[in-house]
Amino acid sequence: MYSDLEKAITALVSNFHSAGNNGPTLKRDEFKGLLSSQLPNLTKTSVTDAGMGEILQQMGVNDGEDISFKHFWNLIQTLATSQHGLLSHEKVSKCGCVLL
């Protein structure tokens, strides 16, 4: 029996690889599809090319570069911190997690 956290990690990895046909990286259109299906609230605010470009830049993706799981993980770290603040009804998250 796996814990909720173990299942969540497996879901992140599985969804990333499924979006890219099990390849090591995602093309931008594959990444957009992943966000649309699995993080629809994020795509509501980034539906434009400029909005998507900003997300990719924050993730550390250079122009013309495919999205690696490491890039995706950067997004997950950012979302986890902001989601914590939203769910705890705080305007600014007080999460003191140290991110490596």
Coordinates of N, CA and C in Angstrom, one line a residue:
M1 N 0.8 -1.2 0.0 CA 0.0 0.0 0.0 C 0.9 1.2 0.0
Y2 N 0.6 2.1 -0.9 CA 1.4 3.4 -1.0 C 0.7 4.5 -0.3
S3 N 1.5 5.4 0.2 CA 0.9 6.6 0.9 C 0.4 7.6 -0.1
D4 N -0.4 8.6 0.4 CA -0.9 9.6 -0.5 C 0.3 10.4 -1.2
L5 N 1.3 10.6 -0.4 CA 2.5 11.4 -1.0 C 3.2 10.6 -2.1
E6 N 3.3 9.3 -1.8 CA 4.0 8.4 -2.9 C 3.1 8.3 -4.1
K7 N 1.8 8.3 -4.0 CA 0.9 8.3 -5.1 C 1.0 9.6 -5.9
A8 N 1.1 10.7 -5.1 CA 1.2 12.0 -5.8 C 2.5 12.1 -6.6
I9 N 3.6 11.7 -6.1 CA 4.8 11.7 -6.8 C 4.7 10.8 -8.1
T10 N 4.1 9.7 -7.9 CA 4.0 8.8 -9.1 C 3.1 9.4 -10.1
A11 N 2.0 10.1 -9.7 CA 1.1 10.8 -10.6 C 1.9 11.9 -11.4
L12 N 2.7 12.7 -10.7 CA 3.5 13.7 -11.4 C 4.4 13.2 -12.4
V13 N 5.1 12.1 -12.1 CA 6.0 11.5 -13.0 C 5.3 10.9 -14.2
S14 N 4.2 10.1 -13.9 CA 3.5 9.4 -14.9 C 2.8 10.4 -15.9
N15 N 2.2 11.5 -15.3 CA 1.5 12.4 -16.2 C 2.5 13.2 -17.1
F16 N 3.7 13.5 -16.6 CA 4.7 14.1 -17.4 C 5.1 13.2 -18.6
H17 N 5.4 12.0 -18.3 CA 5.9 11.1 -19.3 C 4.7 10.7 -20.3
S18 N 3.5 10.6 -19.8 CA 2.4 10.3 -20.7 C 2.2 11.5 -21.7
A19 N 2.4 12.7 -21.2 CA 2.1 13.8 -22.1 C 3.1 13.9 -23.2
G20 N 4.3 13.3 -23.0 CA 5.3 13.3 -24.1 C 5.6 11.9 -24.7
N21 N 4.5 11.1 -24.7 CA 4.7 9.7 -25.2 C 5.9 9.0 -24.7
N22 N 6.0 9.1 -23.4 CA 7.1 8.5 -22.6 C 8.5 8.9 -22.9
G23 N 8.7 10.0 -23.6 CA 10.0 10.5 -23.9 C 10.6 11.3 -22.7
P24 N 11.9 11.6 -22.7 CA 12.5 12.3 -21.6 C 12.2 13.8 -21.5
T25 N 11.7 14.4 -22.6 CA 11.3 15.8 -22.5 C 10.0 16.0 -23.2
L26 N 9.4 17.2 -23.0 CA 8.1 17.5 -23.7 C 8.4 18.6 -24.7
K27 N 7.7 18.5 -25.8 CA 7.7 19.7 -26.8 C 6.7 20.7 -26.2
R28 N 6.8 21.9 -26.6 CA 5.9 22.9 -26.0 C 4.4 22.6 -26.2
D29 N 4.0 22.1 -27.3 CA 2.6 21.8 -27.5 C 2.2 20.6 -26.5
E30 N 3.1 19.7 -26.3 CA 2.8 18.6 -25.3 C 2.7 19.1 -23.9
F31 N 3.5 20.1 -23.6 CA 3.5 20.7 -22.3 C 2.2 21.5 -22.1
K32 N 1.8 22.2 -23.1 CA 0.5 23.0 -23.0 C -0.6 22.0 -22.8
G33 N -0.6 20.8 -23.5 CA -1.6 19.8 -23.3 C -1.6 19.3 -21.9
L34 N -0.5 19.1 -21.3 CA -0.4 18.6 -19.9 C -1.0 19.7 -19.0
L35 N -0.6 20.9 -19.2 CA -1.2 22.0 -18.3 C -2.7 22.1 -18.5
S36 N -3.2 22.0 -19.7 CA -4.6 22.1 -19.9 C -5.4 21.0 -19.2
S37 N -4.8 19.8 -19.3 CA -5.6 18.7 -18.7 C -5.4 18.5 -17.2
Q38 N -4.2 18.8 -16.7 CA -3.9 18.5 -15.3 C -3.8 19.7 -14.4
L39 N -3.5 20.9 -15.0 CA -3.5 22.1 -14.2 C -4.3 23.2 -14.9
P40 N -5.6 22.9 -15.0 CA -6.5 23.8 -15.8 C -6.6 25.2 -15.2
N41 N -6.5 25.3 -13.9 CA -6.6 26.7 -13.3 C -5.4 27.5 -13.6
L42 N -4.2 26.9 -13.8 CA -3.0 27.7 -14.3 C -3.2 28.2 -15.7
T43 N -3.8 27.3 -16.6 CA -3.9 27.7 -18.0 C -5.0 28.8 -18.1
K44 N -5.9 29.0 -17.2 CA -6.9 30.1 -17.3 C -6.2 31.4 -17.3
T45 N -5.0 31.5 -16.6 CA -4.3 32.8 -16.5 C -3.2 32.9 -17.5
S46 N -2.9 31.8 -18.3 CA -1.7 31.9 -19.2 C -2.1 31.3 -20.6
V47 N -3.3 31.6 -21.0 CA -3.8 31.1 -22.3 C -3.0 31.7 -23.5
T48 N -2.5 32.9 -23.3 CA -1.8 33.6 -24.4 C -0.4 33.0 -24.6
D49 N 0.2 33.3 -25.8 CA 1.6 32.9 -26.0 C 2.5 33.6 -25.0
A50 N 2.2 34.9 -24.7 CA 3.0 35.6 -23.8 C 3.0 35.0 -22.4
G51 N 1.8 34.6 -22.0 CA 1.6 34.0 -20.7 C 2.3 32.7 -20.6
M52 N 2.2 31.9 -21.6 CA 3.0 30.6 -21.6 C 4.5 30.9 -21.6
G53 N 4.9 31.9 -22.4 CA 6.3 32.2 -22.4 C 6.8 32.6 -21.1
E54 N 6.0 33.3 -20.3 CA 6.4 33.8 -19.0 C 6.6 32.5 -18.0
I55 N 5.6 31.6 -18.1 CA 5.7 30.4 -17.3 C 7.0 29.6 -17.7
L56 N 7.2 29.5 -19.0 CA 8.4 28.7 -19.4 C 9.7 29.4 -18.9
Q57 N 9.7 30.7 -19.0 CA 10.9 31.5 -18.5 C 11.1 31.3 -17.0
Q58 N 10.0 31.3 -16.2 CA 10.1 31.1 -14.8 C 10.6 29.7 -14.5
M59 N 10.3 28.7 -15.4 CA 10.7 27.4 -15.2 C 12.2 27.2 -15.6
G60 N 12.8 28.2 -16.2 CA 14.2 28.1 -16.7 C 14.4 27.4 -18.1
V61 N 13.3 27.5 -18.9 CA 13.3 26.9 -20.2 C 13.8 28.0 -21.2
N62 N 14.8 27.7 -21.9 CA 15.4 28.7 -22.9 C 14.6 28.5 -24.2
D63 N 14.6 29.6 -25.0 CA 13.9 29.6 -26.3 C 14.4 28.4 -27.1
G64 N 13.5 27.6 -27.7 CA 13.8 26.5 -28.6 C 14.1 25.2 -27.8
E65 N 14.1 25.3 -26.5 CA 14.5 24.1 -25.7 C 13.2 23.4 -25.3
D66 N 13.3 22.0 -25.3 CA 12.2 21.2 -24.8 C 12.2 21.3 -23.3
I67 N 11.0 20.9 -22.7 CA 10.8 20.9 -21.3 C 11.2 19.6 -20.6
S68 N 12.2 19.7 -19.7 CA 12.6 18.5 -19.0 C 11.8 18.3 -17.8
F69 N 11.9 17.1 -17.1 CA 11.2 17.0 -15.9 C 11.7 17.9 -14.8
K70 N 13.0 18.3 -14.9 CA 13.6 19.3 -13.9 C 12.9 20.6 -14.1
H71 N 12.6 21.0 -15.3 CA 11.9 22.3 -15.6 C 10.5 22.2 -15.0
F72 N 9.8 21.0 -15.3 CA 8.5 20.8 -14.8 C 8.5 20.8 -13.2
W73 N 9.5 20.3 -12.6 CA 9.6 20.3 -11.2 C 9.7 21.7 -10.6
N74 N 10.4 22.6 -11.3 CA 10.5 24.0 -10.9 C 9.1 24.6 -10.8
L75 N 8.2 24.3 -11.8 CA 6.9 24.8 -11.8 C 6.1 24.2 -10.6
I76 N 6.3 22.9 -10.4 CA 5.6 22.2 -9.3 C 6.0 22.9 -7.9
Q77 N 7.2 23.2 -7.8 CA 7.7 23.9 -6.5 C 7.0 25.2 -6.4
T78 N 6.9 26.0 -7.4 CA 6.3 27.3 -7.3 C 4.8 27.1 -7.0
L79 N 4.1 26.2 -7.7 CA 2.7 26.0 -7.5 C 2.4 25.5 -6.1
A80 N 3.3 24.6 -5.6 CA 3.1 24.0 -4.3 C 3.1 25.1 -3.2
T81 N 4.0 26.0 -3.3 CA 4.1 27.1 -2.4 C 2.9 28.1 -2.5
S82 N 2.5 28.4 -3.7 CA 1.4 29.3 -3.8 C 0.1 28.6 -3.4
Q83 N -0.1 27.3 -3.8 CA -1.3 26.6 -3.4 C -1.4 26.5 -1.9
H84 N -0.3 26.3 -1.2 CA -0.4 26.2 0.3 C -1.0 27.5 0.8
G85 N -0.6 28.7 0.3 CA -1.2 29.9 0.7 C -2.6 30.0 0.4
L86 N -3.0 29.6 -0.8 CA -4.5 29.6 -1.2 C -5.3 28.7 -0.3
L87 N -4.8 27.6 0.0 CA -5.6 26.6 0.8 C -5.7 27.0 2.2
S88 N -4.7 27.7 2.7 CA -4.7 28.1 4.1 C -5.3 29.5 4.3
H89 N -5.9 30.0 3.2 CA -6.6 31.3 3.2 C -5.7 32.5 3.6
E90 N -4.5 32.4 3.2 CA -3.6 33.5 3.5 C -3.3 34.3 2.2
K91 N -3.1 35.6 2.2 CA -2.8 36.3 1.0 C -1.4 36.0 0.5
V92 N -0.5 35.8 1.4 CA 0.9 35.5 1.1 C 1.2 34.2 1.9
S93 N 1.7 33.3 1.1 CA 2.0 32.0 1.8 C 3.2 32.2 2.8
K94 N 3.0 31.6 3.9 CA 4.0 31.6 5.0 C 4.8 30.3 5.0
C95 N 4.8 29.6 3.9 CA 5.6 28.4 3.8 C 7.0 28.7 3.9
G96 N 7.7 28.1 4.8 CA 9.1 28.3 5.0 C 10.0 27.2 4.5
C97 N 9.4 26.4 3.5 CA 10.2 25.3 3.0 C 11.4 25.8 2.3
V98 N 12.5 25.1 2.5 CA 13.8 25.4 1.8 C 13.8 24.5 0.5
L99 N 13.8 25.1 -0.6 CA 13.8 24.4 -1.9 C 15.3 24.3 -2.4
L100 N 15.7 23.1 -2.6 CA 17.1 23.0 -3.1 C 17.3 23.4 -4.5

